[in-house]
């Protein structure tokens, strides 16, 4: 809230504009999707998916890792990746403890898969919504489509799973953390509305299909789905209200005003010119934007980082007369693919306590994947989103 307040008091933005982003279409979309995601968890569908996943994997260590990463990543593309990770934690911890396997070897791969899965769709993670909102505000450019982020994300998702199975697991710590046993009973303790499971699932499928096909506008589809979960009894009004991550909503809306201010004051142009002047090619600019965004995101909110860099990406593209889409895609991907600290993304933070990880554990297992996502992005992004 201090961002729009400061921008209003200093006269950088008119108060009406500074606070207008709380009604931004992407704020509305994410509010709706938080509620729909909660219905998937409250009706027991998400928990059932988790149970089925570990049952199918059996006692195979690598089978469990691959299947959990695959299922959680796909769930994170369509649901809240924070909620999906939270649902899987007690299931996976319980399975690990019952088979004398350390949860430390499973929870970090889960968190990484959740972040990578968010890059598959426009609703998978807030930075994707930020990028589209900035594109929409510019009026010159069309937004990315529902699955367009997935053109790059699918490669990163598959390579991320392969990395953890072939190399990453060797870099994970071992040993059972204190307090892990407390998670074994949490999964079944919550009262679920199992009789509403199929109703919730049908609402969810209706919303996703509507968004993917464009039959209904994204914000209308999200809010219609949210209202249907209440009308049909999947959630109560209080549960729907509490399911919204208000931290994300306020951060999202507040930082969008900062994004506009960076553009209006010429700060974006100043930074863009600095980067453009020291770069000899669009590919170098792409690399600089990716690395800078990823480094900052590892130590601050990925939503805030995306909001700051999105207008800079557009301004750089216009100053060197190339398409802004590869730069914005790099910023979106770099904002989500951060693995070297526990505060980089919500999934990273969720598994910190249950697994008893240290900062060093994230860096040790995460830096190779951070490097891999950078290299793959530099190859894939210009192919699907050319500079000209």
mmCIF file of C-alpha atoms in Angstrom:
data_model
loop_
_atom_site.group_PDB
_atom_site.id
_atom_site.type_symbol
_atom_site.label_atom_id
_atom_site.label_comp_id
_atom_site.label_asym_id
_atom_site.label_seq_id
_atom_site.Cartn_x
_atom_site.Cartn_y
_atom_site.Cartn_z
ATOM 1 C CA UNK A 1 0.000 0.000 0.000
ATOM 2 C CA UNK A 2 2.956 2.328 0.578
ATOM 3 C CA UNK A 3 3.761 2.210 -3.155
ATOM 4 C CA UNK A 4 0.542 3.859 -4.463
ATOM 5 C CA UNK A 5 0.488 6.169 -1.394
ATOM 6 C CA UNK A 6 4.048 7.385 -2.064
ATOM 7 C CA UNK A 7 3.397 7.789 -5.788
ATOM 8 C CA UNK A 8 0.282 9.853 -5.017
ATOM 9 C CA UNK A 9 1.926 12.076 -2.375
ATOM 10 C CA UNK A 10 4.913 12.832 -4.619
ATOM 11 C CA UNK A 11 2.688 13.640 -7.581
ATOM 12 C CA UNK A 12 4.259 10.971 -9.763
ATOM 13 C CA UNK A 13 0.801 9.509 -10.366
ATOM 14 C CA UNK A 14 -2.674 10.880 -9.780
ATOM 15 C CA UNK A 15 -4.305 9.104 -6.796
ATOM 16 C CA UNK A 16 -7.082 7.803 -9.053
ATOM 17 C CA UNK A 17 -4.470 6.140 -11.269
ATOM 18 C CA UNK A 18 -2.197 4.960 -8.439
ATOM 19 C CA UNK A 19 -5.017 3.031 -6.770
ATOM 20 C CA UNK A 20 -6.818 1.989 -9.955
ATOM 21 C CA UNK A 21 -4.811 -1.231 -10.278
ATOM 22 C CA UNK A 22 -6.788 -2.868 -7.482
ATOM 23 C CA UNK A 23 -9.430 -3.261 -10.192
ATOM 24 C CA UNK A 24 -6.960 -4.521 -12.792
ATOM 25 C CA UNK A 25 -8.319 -7.486 -14.762
ATOM 26 C CA UNK A 26 -5.414 -9.704 -13.658
ATOM 27 C CA UNK A 27 -6.059 -8.935 -10.000
ATOM 28 C CA UNK A 28 -9.664 -10.030 -10.589
ATOM 29 C CA UNK A 29 -8.544 -13.169 -12.445
ATOM 30 C CA UNK A 30 -6.183 -14.270 -9.677
ATOM 31 C CA UNK A 31 -8.787 -13.606 -6.981
ATOM 32 C CA UNK A 32 -11.206 -15.857 -8.842
ATOM 33 C CA UNK A 33 -8.621 -18.573 -9.395
ATOM 34 C CA UNK A 34 -7.637 -18.570 -5.705
ATOM 35 C CA UNK A 35 -11.260 -19.350 -4.837
ATOM 36 C CA UNK A 36 -11.598 -22.050 -7.512
ATOM 37 C CA UNK A 37 -8.310 -23.610 -6.377
ATOM 38 C CA UNK A 38 -9.562 -23.673 -2.808
ATOM 39 C CA UNK A 39 -12.672 -25.559 -3.931
ATOM 40 C CA UNK A 40 -10.438 -28.216 -5.496
ATOM 41 C CA UNK A 41 -8.690 -28.637 -2.146
ATOM 42 C CA UNK A 42 -11.773 -28.360 0.055
ATOM 43 C CA UNK A 43 -13.754 -30.962 -1.902
ATOM 44 C CA UNK A 44 -10.840 -33.399 -1.627
ATOM 45 C CA UNK A 45 -9.992 -33.632 -5.331
ATOM 46 C CA UNK A 46 -6.441 -32.308 -4.921
ATOM 47 C CA UNK A 47 -5.803 -34.625 -1.942
ATOM 48 C CA UNK A 48 -7.101 -37.603 -3.899
ATOM 49 C CA UNK A 49 -4.720 -36.793 -6.749
ATOM 50 C CA UNK A 50 -1.874 -36.704 -4.217
ATOM 51 C CA UNK A 51 -2.870 -40.065 -2.711
ATOM 52 C CA UNK A 52 -3.228 -41.681 -6.147
ATOM 53 C CA UNK A 53 0.165 -40.333 -7.219
ATOM 54 C CA UNK A 54 2.086 -41.889 -4.331
ATOM 55 C CA UNK A 55 0.071 -45.117 -4.656
ATOM 56 C CA UNK A 56 0.934 -45.489 -8.349
ATOM 57 C CA UNK A 57 4.618 -44.728 -7.698
ATOM 58 C CA UNK A 58 4.857 -47.466 -5.064
ATOM 59 C CA UNK A 59 8.205 -47.902 -3.309
ATOM 60 C CA UNK A 60 10.319 -46.696 -6.218
ATOM 61 C CA UNK A 61 12.354 -43.655 -5.141
ATOM 62 C CA UNK A 62 12.776 -42.296 -8.661
ATOM 63 C CA UNK A 63 9.276 -43.334 -9.669
ATOM 64 C CA UNK A 64 7.846 -41.324 -6.773
ATOM 65 C CA UNK A 65 10.041 -38.309 -7.561
ATOM 66 C CA UNK A 66 9.127 -38.292 -11.259
ATOM 67 C CA UNK A 67 5.420 -38.804 -10.680
ATOM 68 C CA UNK A 68 5.151 -36.245 -7.868
ATOM 69 C CA UNK A 69 7.042 -33.631 -9.912
ATOM 70 C CA UNK A 70 4.953 -34.358 -13.006
ATOM 71 C CA UNK A 71 1.562 -34.261 -11.270
ATOM 72 C CA UNK A 72 2.391 -31.303 -9.035
ATOM 73 C CA UNK A 73 3.784 -29.326 -11.970
ATOM 74 C CA UNK A 74 0.635 -29.886 -14.032
ATOM 75 C CA UNK A 75 -1.575 -28.990 -11.055
ATOM 76 C CA UNK A 76 0.458 -25.816 -10.529
ATOM 77 C CA UNK A 77 -0.179 -24.793 -14.146
ATOM 78 C CA UNK A 78 -3.917 -24.628 -13.475
ATOM 79 C CA UNK A 79 -4.278 -24.168 -9.705
ATOM 80 C CA UNK A 80 -2.471 -22.145 -7.072
ATOM 81 C CA UNK A 81 1.057 -23.580 -6.986
ATOM 82 C CA UNK A 82 1.212 -22.583 -3.313
ATOM 83 C CA UNK A 83 -1.918 -24.591 -2.507
ATOM 84 C CA UNK A 84 -0.866 -27.549 -4.633
ATOM 85 C CA UNK A 85 2.508 -27.734 -2.873
ATOM 86 C CA UNK A 86 0.865 -27.458 0.552
ATOM 87 C CA UNK A 87 -1.447 -30.385 -0.275
ATOM 88 C CA UNK A 88 1.401 -32.648 -1.396
ATOM 89 C CA UNK A 89 3.734 -31.950 1.546
ATOM 90 C CA UNK A 90 1.950 -34.068 4.204
ATOM 91 C CA UNK A 91 1.233 -36.891 1.724
ATOM 92 C CA UNK A 92 4.836 -37.167 0.548
ATOM 93 C CA UNK A 93 6.302 -36.749 4.052
ATOM 94 C CA UNK A 94 4.059 -39.546 5.356
ATOM 95 C CA UNK A 95 5.110 -41.868 2.508
ATOM 96 C CA UNK A 96 8.797 -41.068 3.053
ATOM 97 C CA UNK A 97 8.627 -41.724 6.790
ATOM 98 C CA UNK A 98 6.710 -44.988 6.373
ATOM 99 C CA UNK A 99 9.330 -46.269 3.917
ATOM 100 C CA UNK A 100 12.353 -45.043 5.940
ATOM 101 C CA UNK A 101 13.161 -42.460 3.291
ATOM 102 C CA UNK A 102 14.176 -38.896 4.116
ATOM 103 C CA UNK A 103 11.619 -36.189 3.181
ATOM 104 C CA UNK A 104 14.646 -34.003 2.397
ATOM 105 C CA UNK A 105 15.152 -35.996 -0.799
ATOM 106 C CA UNK A 106 11.611 -35.356 -2.056
ATOM 107 C CA UNK A 107 10.334 -31.948 -0.948
ATOM 108 C CA UNK A 108 12.792 -29.727 -2.808
ATOM 109 C CA UNK A 109 12.139 -31.461 -6.152
ATOM 110 C CA UNK A 110 8.437 -30.903 -5.417
ATOM 111 C CA UNK A 111 8.933 -27.180 -4.854
ATOM 112 C CA UNK A 112 11.024 -26.802 -8.014
ATOM 113 C CA UNK A 113 8.426 -28.694 -10.071
ATOM 114 C CA UNK A 114 5.680 -26.442 -8.726
ATOM 115 C CA UNK A 115 7.541 -23.307 -9.823
ATOM 116 C CA UNK A 116 8.361 -24.774 -13.239
ATOM 117 C CA UNK A 117 4.758 -25.903 -13.696
ATOM 118 C CA UNK A 118 3.603 -22.329 -13.162
ATOM 119 C CA UNK A 119 5.359 -21.335 -16.397
ATOM 120 C CA UNK A 120 3.040 -23.532 -18.494
ATOM 121 C CA UNK A 121 -0.021 -21.227 -18.549
ATOM 122 C CA UNK A 122 -0.952 -17.587 -18.151
ATOM 123 C CA UNK A 123 -2.691 -18.314 -14.813
ATOM 124 C CA UNK A 124 0.091 -20.553 -13.482
ATOM 125 C CA UNK A 125 1.943 -17.849 -11.573
ATOM 126 C CA UNK A 126 1.390 -14.113 -10.787
ATOM 127 C CA UNK A 127 4.393 -12.839 -12.830
ATOM 128 C CA UNK A 128 2.700 -14.105 -16.003
ATOM 129 C CA UNK A 129 -0.352 -12.018 -15.146
ATOM 130 C CA UNK A 130 1.861 -8.999 -14.439
ATOM 131 C CA UNK A 131 3.467 -9.289 -17.875
ATOM 132 C CA UNK A 132 0.088 -9.494 -19.605
ATOM 133 C CA UNK A 133 -1.242 -6.570 -17.583
ATOM 134 C CA UNK A 134 1.688 -4.379 -18.638
ATOM 135 C CA UNK A 135 1.184 -5.434 -22.270
ATOM 136 C CA UNK A 136 -2.497 -4.568 -21.990
ATOM 137 C CA UNK A 137 -1.709 -1.143 -20.467
ATOM 138 C CA UNK A 138 0.670 -0.305 -23.327
ATOM 139 C CA UNK A 139 -2.258 -0.573 -25.833
ATOM 140 C CA UNK A 140 0.270 -1.191 -28.626
ATOM 141 C CA UNK A 141 0.713 -4.896 -28.034
ATOM 142 C CA UNK A 142 -1.568 -7.890 -27.603
ATOM 143 C CA UNK A 143 -1.294 -10.077 -24.505
ATOM 144 C CA UNK A 144 0.268 -13.528 -24.453
ATOM 145 C CA UNK A 145 -2.254 -16.324 -25.020
ATOM 146 C CA UNK A 146 -3.321 -18.849 -22.378
ATOM 147 C CA UNK A 147 -0.714 -21.476 -23.329
ATOM 148 C CA UNK A 148 1.937 -19.217 -24.927
ATOM 149 C CA UNK A 149 4.128 -19.151 -21.827
ATOM 150 C CA UNK A 150 4.127 -22.951 -22.099
ATOM 151 C CA UNK A 151 6.065 -22.829 -25.375
ATOM 152 C CA UNK A 152 9.133 -22.134 -23.263
ATOM 153 C CA UNK A 153 7.825 -23.552 -19.989
ATOM 154 C CA UNK A 154 7.297 -27.090 -21.262
ATOM 155 C CA UNK A 155 10.987 -27.449 -22.136
ATOM 156 C CA UNK A 156 12.049 -26.110 -18.738
ATOM 157 C CA UNK A 157 9.542 -28.338 -16.946
ATOM 158 C CA UNK A 158 10.757 -31.537 -18.658
ATOM 159 C CA UNK A 159 14.438 -30.636 -18.299
ATOM 160 C CA UNK A 160 13.866 -29.719 -14.631
ATOM 161 C CA UNK A 161 12.454 -33.176 -13.906
ATOM 162 C CA UNK A 162 15.323 -34.866 -15.767
ATOM 163 C CA UNK A 163 17.853 -32.750 -13.868
ATOM 164 C CA UNK A 164 16.455 -33.703 -10.450
ATOM 165 C CA UNK A 165 16.269 -37.414 -11.325
ATOM 166 C CA UNK A 166 19.699 -37.674 -12.961
ATOM 167 C CA UNK A 167 21.818 -35.120 -11.068
ATOM 168 C CA UNK A 168 19.886 -33.000 -8.586
ATOM 169 C CA UNK A 169 18.989 -35.811 -6.164
ATOM 170 C CA UNK A 170 22.711 -36.368 -5.494
ATOM 171 C CA UNK A 171 22.992 -32.772 -4.266
ATOM 172 C CA UNK A 172 20.078 -33.030 -1.824
ATOM 173 C CA UNK A 173 20.711 -33.485 1.913
ATOM 174 C CA UNK A 174 19.681 -36.687 3.684
ATOM 175 C CA UNK A 175 18.366 -37.500 7.136
ATOM 176 C CA UNK A 176 14.928 -37.165 8.751
ATOM 177 C CA UNK A 177 14.303 -33.633 10.087
ATOM 178 C CA UNK A 178 12.903 -33.071 13.556
ATOM 179 C CA UNK A 179 9.176 -32.513 13.598
ATOM 180 C CA UNK A 180 8.474 -34.213 10.274
ATOM 181 C CA UNK A 181 6.346 -36.848 11.965
ATOM 182 C CA UNK A 182 3.826 -34.143 12.768
ATOM 183 C CA UNK A 183 2.929 -33.921 9.103
ATOM 184 C CA UNK A 184 1.867 -37.515 8.724
ATOM 185 C CA UNK A 185 -1.569 -36.941 10.248
ATOM 186 C CA UNK A 186 -2.408 -33.487 8.910
ATOM 187 C CA UNK A 187 -3.570 -34.752 5.555
ATOM 188 C CA UNK A 188 -6.630 -36.546 6.892
ATOM 189 C CA UNK A 189 -7.480 -34.177 9.730
ATOM 190 C CA UNK A 190 -9.328 -31.588 7.622
ATOM 191 C CA UNK A 191 -13.067 -32.039 7.035
ATOM 192 C CA UNK A 192 -13.515 -32.371 3.291
ATOM 193 C CA UNK A 193 -16.732 -32.000 1.270
ATOM 194 C CA UNK A 194 -16.173 -35.140 -0.780
ATOM 195 C CA UNK A 195 -19.809 -35.193 -1.957
ATOM 196 C CA UNK A 196 -19.104 -31.965 -3.866
ATOM 197 C CA UNK A 197 -15.900 -33.222 -5.511
ATOM 198 C CA UNK A 198 -17.335 -33.779 -8.991
ATOM 199 C CA UNK A 199 -19.261 -30.513 -8.876
ATOM 200 C CA UNK A 200 -16.052 -28.637 -8.066
ATOM 201 C CA UNK A 201 -14.170 -30.490 -10.782
ATOM 202 C CA UNK A 202 -16.802 -29.660 -13.419
ATOM 203 C CA UNK A 203 -16.671 -25.976 -12.453
ATOM 204 C CA UNK A 204 -12.873 -26.019 -12.659
ATOM 205 C CA UNK A 205 -12.903 -27.706 -16.100
ATOM 206 C CA UNK A 206 -15.530 -25.258 -17.342
ATOM 207 C CA UNK A 207 -13.365 -22.290 -16.291
ATOM 208 C CA UNK A 208 -10.131 -23.672 -17.773
ATOM 209 C CA UNK A 209 -11.792 -24.603 -21.093
ATOM 210 C CA UNK A 210 -13.487 -21.182 -21.261
ATOM 211 C CA UNK A 211 -10.154 -19.441 -20.659
ATOM 212 C CA UNK A 212 -8.169 -21.625 -23.047
ATOM 213 C CA UNK A 213 -10.646 -21.299 -25.914
ATOM 214 C CA UNK A 214 -11.549 -17.664 -25.325
ATOM 215 C CA UNK A 215 -15.292 -18.407 -25.325
ATOM 216 C CA UNK A 216 -15.609 -16.267 -22.188
ATOM 217 C CA UNK A 217 -13.269 -13.445 -21.173
ATOM 218 C CA UNK A 218 -10.679 -14.583 -18.628
ATOM 219 C CA UNK A 219 -11.827 -12.330 -15.790
ATOM 220 C CA UNK A 220 -15.495 -13.189 -16.342
ATOM 221 C CA UNK A 221 -14.695 -16.930 -16.448
ATOM 222 C CA UNK A 222 -12.623 -16.739 -13.244
ATOM 223 C CA UNK A 223 -15.266 -14.832 -11.283
ATOM 224 C CA UNK A 224 -18.166 -16.889 -12.660
ATOM 225 C CA UNK A 225 -16.349 -20.066 -11.577
ATOM 226 C CA UNK A 226 -15.657 -18.560 -8.153
ATOM 227 C CA UNK A 227 -19.324 -17.686 -7.672
ATOM 228 C CA UNK A 228 -20.419 -21.157 -8.806
ATOM 229 C CA UNK A 229 -18.236 -22.808 -6.137
ATOM 230 C CA UNK A 230 -20.200 -20.855 -3.505
ATOM 231 C CA UNK A 231 -23.653 -21.323 -5.074
ATOM 232 C CA UNK A 232 -23.146 -25.093 -5.346
ATOM 233 C CA UNK A 233 -21.866 -25.411 -1.771
ATOM 234 C CA UNK A 234 -18.271 -26.381 -2.578
ATOM 235 C CA UNK A 235 -17.206 -23.442 -0.407
ATOM 236 C CA UNK A 236 -18.930 -21.134 2.045
ATOM 237 C CA UNK A 237 -18.645 -17.377 1.508
ATOM 238 C CA UNK A 238 -16.215 -17.114 4.436
ATOM 239 C CA UNK A 239 -14.061 -19.934 3.043
ATOM 240 C CA UNK A 240 -14.003 -18.271 -0.379
ATOM 241 C CA UNK A 241 -12.952 -14.954 1.165
ATOM 242 C CA UNK A 242 -10.244 -16.588 3.276
ATOM 243 C CA UNK A 243 -8.936 -18.626 0.344
ATOM 244 C CA UNK A 244 -7.750 -15.494 -1.446
ATOM 245 C CA UNK A 245 -4.080 -14.725 -0.884
ATOM 246 C CA UNK A 246 -4.551 -11.074 0.023
ATOM 247 C CA UNK A 247 -0.778 -10.659 0.251
ATOM 248 C CA UNK A 248 -0.552 -11.544 -3.435
ATOM 249 C CA UNK A 249 -3.488 -9.283 -4.358
ATOM 250 C CA UNK A 250 -2.073 -6.216 -2.563
ATOM 251 C CA UNK A 251 1.459 -6.879 -3.774
ATOM 252 C CA UNK A 252 0.226 -7.425 -7.328
ATOM 253 C CA UNK A 253 -1.939 -4.281 -7.447
ATOM 254 C CA UNK A 254 0.487 -2.073 -5.527
ATOM 255 C CA UNK A 255 3.454 -2.974 -7.707
ATOM 256 C CA UNK A 256 1.470 -2.438 -10.920
ATOM 257 C CA UNK A 257 1.284 1.244 -9.975
ATOM 258 C CA UNK A 258 5.073 1.209 -9.573
ATOM 259 C CA UNK A 259 5.320 -0.387 -13.005
ATOM 260 C CA UNK A 260 3.304 2.494 -14.483
ATOM 261 C CA UNK A 261 5.370 5.078 -12.596
ATOM 262 C CA UNK A 262 8.632 3.622 -13.904
ATOM 263 C CA UNK A 263 7.291 4.084 -17.421
ATOM 264 C CA UNK A 264 5.674 7.540 -16.933
ATOM 265 C CA UNK A 265 8.687 9.156 -15.236
ATOM 266 C CA UNK A 266 11.170 8.000 -17.843
ATOM 267 C CA UNK A 267 12.969 5.694 -15.392
ATOM 268 C CA UNK A 268 12.291 2.760 -17.706
ATOM 269 C CA UNK A 269 13.828 4.686 -20.602
ATOM 270 C CA UNK A 270 16.886 5.614 -18.510
ATOM 271 C CA UNK A 271 17.534 1.994 -17.458
ATOM 272 C CA UNK A 272 16.696 0.742 -20.954
ATOM 273 C CA UNK A 273 19.247 3.087 -22.528
ATOM 274 C CA UNK A 274 21.921 2.005 -20.040
ATOM 275 C CA UNK A 275 21.359 -1.652 -20.905
ATOM 276 C CA UNK A 276 21.043 -0.986 -24.643
ATOM 277 C CA UNK A 277 24.251 1.087 -24.724
ATOM 278 C CA UNK A 278 26.398 -1.656 -23.213
ATOM 279 C CA UNK A 279 24.821 -4.448 -25.285
ATOM 280 C CA UNK A 280 25.868 -5.326 -28.803
ATOM 281 C CA UNK A 281 22.909 -7.504 -29.750
ATOM 282 C CA UNK A 282 19.298 -8.276 -28.722
ATOM 283 C CA UNK A 283 20.469 -11.681 -27.453
ATOM 284 C CA UNK A 284 22.875 -9.983 -25.015
ATOM 285 C CA UNK A 285 20.014 -7.750 -23.815
ATOM 286 C CA UNK A 286 17.857 -10.860 -23.382
ATOM 287 C CA UNK A 287 20.583 -12.486 -21.275
ATOM 288 C CA UNK A 288 21.084 -9.359 -19.122
ATOM 289 C CA UNK A 289 17.349 -9.057 -18.437
ATOM 290 C CA UNK A 290 17.035 -12.747 -17.567
ATOM 291 C CA UNK A 291 20.041 -12.833 -15.219
ATOM 292 C CA UNK A 292 19.139 -9.562 -13.463
ATOM 293 C CA UNK A 293 15.507 -10.606 -12.977
ATOM 294 C CA UNK A 294 16.465 -14.062 -11.683
ATOM 295 C CA UNK A 295 19.052 -12.709 -9.236
ATOM 296 C CA UNK A 296 16.645 -10.148 -7.773
ATOM 297 C CA UNK A 297 13.786 -12.642 -7.572
ATOM 298 C CA UNK A 298 15.892 -14.950 -5.422
ATOM 299 C CA UNK A 299 15.881 -12.234 -2.751
ATOM 300 C CA UNK A 300 12.568 -10.407 -3.264
ATOM 301 C CA UNK A 301 9.019 -11.066 -4.469
ATOM 302 C CA UNK A 302 8.838 -12.476 -7.988
ATOM 303 C CA UNK A 303 5.638 -10.462 -8.522
ATOM 304 C CA UNK A 304 7.398 -7.221 -7.614
ATOM 305 C CA UNK A 305 10.407 -8.039 -9.795
ATOM 306 C CA UNK A 306 8.208 -8.757 -12.820
ATOM 307 C CA UNK A 307 6.318 -5.489 -12.275
ATOM 308 C CA UNK A 308 9.549 -3.473 -12.168
ATOM 309 C CA UNK A 309 11.193 -5.083 -15.205
ATOM 310 C CA UNK A 310 8.201 -5.465 -17.559
ATOM 311 C CA UNK A 311 8.054 -1.787 -18.646
ATOM 312 C CA UNK A 312 11.856 -1.744 -18.909
ATOM 313 C CA UNK A 313 11.679 -4.713 -21.282
ATOM 314 C CA UNK A 314 9.168 -2.933 -23.531
ATOM 315 C CA UNK A 315 11.173 0.303 -23.528
ATOM 316 C CA UNK A 316 14.422 -1.489 -24.396
ATOM 317 C CA UNK A 317 12.715 -3.295 -27.283
ATOM 318 C CA UNK A 318 11.362 -0.024 -28.669
ATOM 319 C CA UNK A 319 14.705 1.756 -28.290
ATOM 320 C CA UNK A 320 16.577 -0.883 -30.315
ATOM 321 C CA UNK A 321 13.613 -1.478 -32.689
ATOM 322 C CA UNK A 322 12.896 -5.131 -31.950
ATOM 323 C CA UNK A 323 9.869 -7.059 -30.682
ATOM 324 C CA UNK A 324 9.248 -6.776 -26.916
ATOM 325 C CA UNK A 325 7.853 -10.313 -26.639
ATOM 326 C CA UNK A 326 11.160 -12.196 -26.216
ATOM 327 C CA UNK A 327 12.257 -9.747 -23.495
ATOM 328 C CA UNK A 328 8.952 -9.995 -21.626
ATOM 329 C CA UNK A 329 8.953 -13.781 -21.894
ATOM 330 C CA UNK A 330 12.479 -13.854 -20.421
ATOM 331 C CA UNK A 331 11.369 -11.639 -17.519
ATOM 332 C CA UNK A 332 8.332 -13.863 -16.856
ATOM 333 C CA UNK A 333 10.350 -17.089 -16.950
ATOM 334 C CA UNK A 334 13.200 -15.661 -14.859
ATOM 335 C CA UNK A 335 10.679 -14.444 -12.252
ATOM 336 C CA UNK A 336 9.341 -17.977 -11.762
ATOM 337 C CA UNK A 337 12.437 -20.122 -12.249
ATOM 338 C CA UNK A 338 14.347 -19.250 -9.096
ATOM 339 C CA UNK A 339 15.859 -22.038 -7.041
ATOM 340 C CA UNK A 340 18.840 -20.846 -5.016
ATOM 341 C CA UNK A 341 17.095 -19.443 -1.911
ATOM 342 C CA UNK A 342 14.080 -20.544 0.175
ATOM 343 C CA UNK A 343 12.480 -17.089 -0.165
ATOM 344 C CA UNK A 344 12.593 -16.974 -3.970
ATOM 345 C CA UNK A 345 9.113 -18.484 -4.444
ATOM 346 C CA UNK A 346 6.233 -19.547 -2.145
ATOM 347 C CA UNK A 347 6.749 -23.287 -2.925
ATOM 348 C CA UNK A 348 10.415 -22.999 -1.882
ATOM 349 C CA UNK A 349 9.326 -21.440 1.409
ATOM 350 C CA UNK A 350 6.587 -24.017 2.092
ATOM 351 C CA UNK A 351 9.013 -26.981 2.106
ATOM 352 C CA UNK A 352 11.710 -25.216 4.145
ATOM 353 C CA UNK A 353 10.296 -26.126 7.575
ATOM 354 C CA UNK A 354 8.894 -29.637 6.946
ATOM 355 C CA UNK A 355 12.156 -30.804 5.387
ATOM 356 C CA UNK A 356 14.451 -28.898 7.745
ATOM 357 C CA UNK A 357 16.426 -27.428 4.843
ATOM 358 C CA UNK A 358 19.047 -24.704 5.227
ATOM 359 C CA UNK A 359 19.808 -21.845 2.811
ATOM 360 C CA UNK A 360 22.897 -23.793 1.753
ATOM 361 C CA UNK A 361 20.763 -26.769 0.671
ATOM 362 C CA UNK A 362 18.814 -24.644 -1.785
ATOM 363 C CA UNK A 363 21.951 -23.120 -3.257
ATOM 364 C CA UNK A 364 23.699 -26.474 -3.610
ATOM 365 C CA UNK A 365 20.827 -28.183 -5.447
ATOM 366 C CA UNK A 366 19.405 -25.081 -7.101
ATOM 367 C CA UNK A 367 22.271 -23.275 -8.793
ATOM 368 C CA UNK A 368 22.803 -25.905 -11.541
ATOM 369 C CA UNK A 369 19.075 -25.798 -12.360
ATOM 370 C CA UNK A 370 19.202 -21.990 -12.330
ATOM 371 C CA UNK A 371 22.023 -22.144 -14.874
ATOM 372 C CA UNK A 372 20.225 -24.764 -16.976
ATOM 373 C CA UNK A 373 17.017 -22.689 -17.163
ATOM 374 C CA UNK A 374 19.063 -19.693 -18.292
ATOM 375 C CA UNK A 375 20.830 -21.607 -21.077
ATOM 376 C CA UNK A 376 17.652 -23.329 -22.286
ATOM 377 C CA UNK A 377 15.708 -20.044 -22.230
ATOM 378 C CA UNK A 378 18.378 -18.283 -24.277
ATOM 379 C CA UNK A 379 18.009 -20.990 -26.930
ATOM 380 C CA UNK A 380 14.233 -21.506 -26.885
ATOM 381 C CA UNK A 381 12.853 -17.964 -26.406
ATOM 382 C CA UNK A 382 14.298 -16.470 -29.651
ATOM 383 C CA UNK A 383 12.993 -19.493 -31.598
ATOM 384 C CA UNK A 384 9.358 -19.094 -30.523
ATOM 385 C CA UNK A 385 9.472 -15.327 -29.977
ATOM 386 C CA UNK A 386 11.857 -13.872 -32.596
ATOM 387 C CA UNK A 387 13.315 -10.374 -32.210
ATOM 388 C CA UNK A 388 11.902 -9.205 -35.537
#
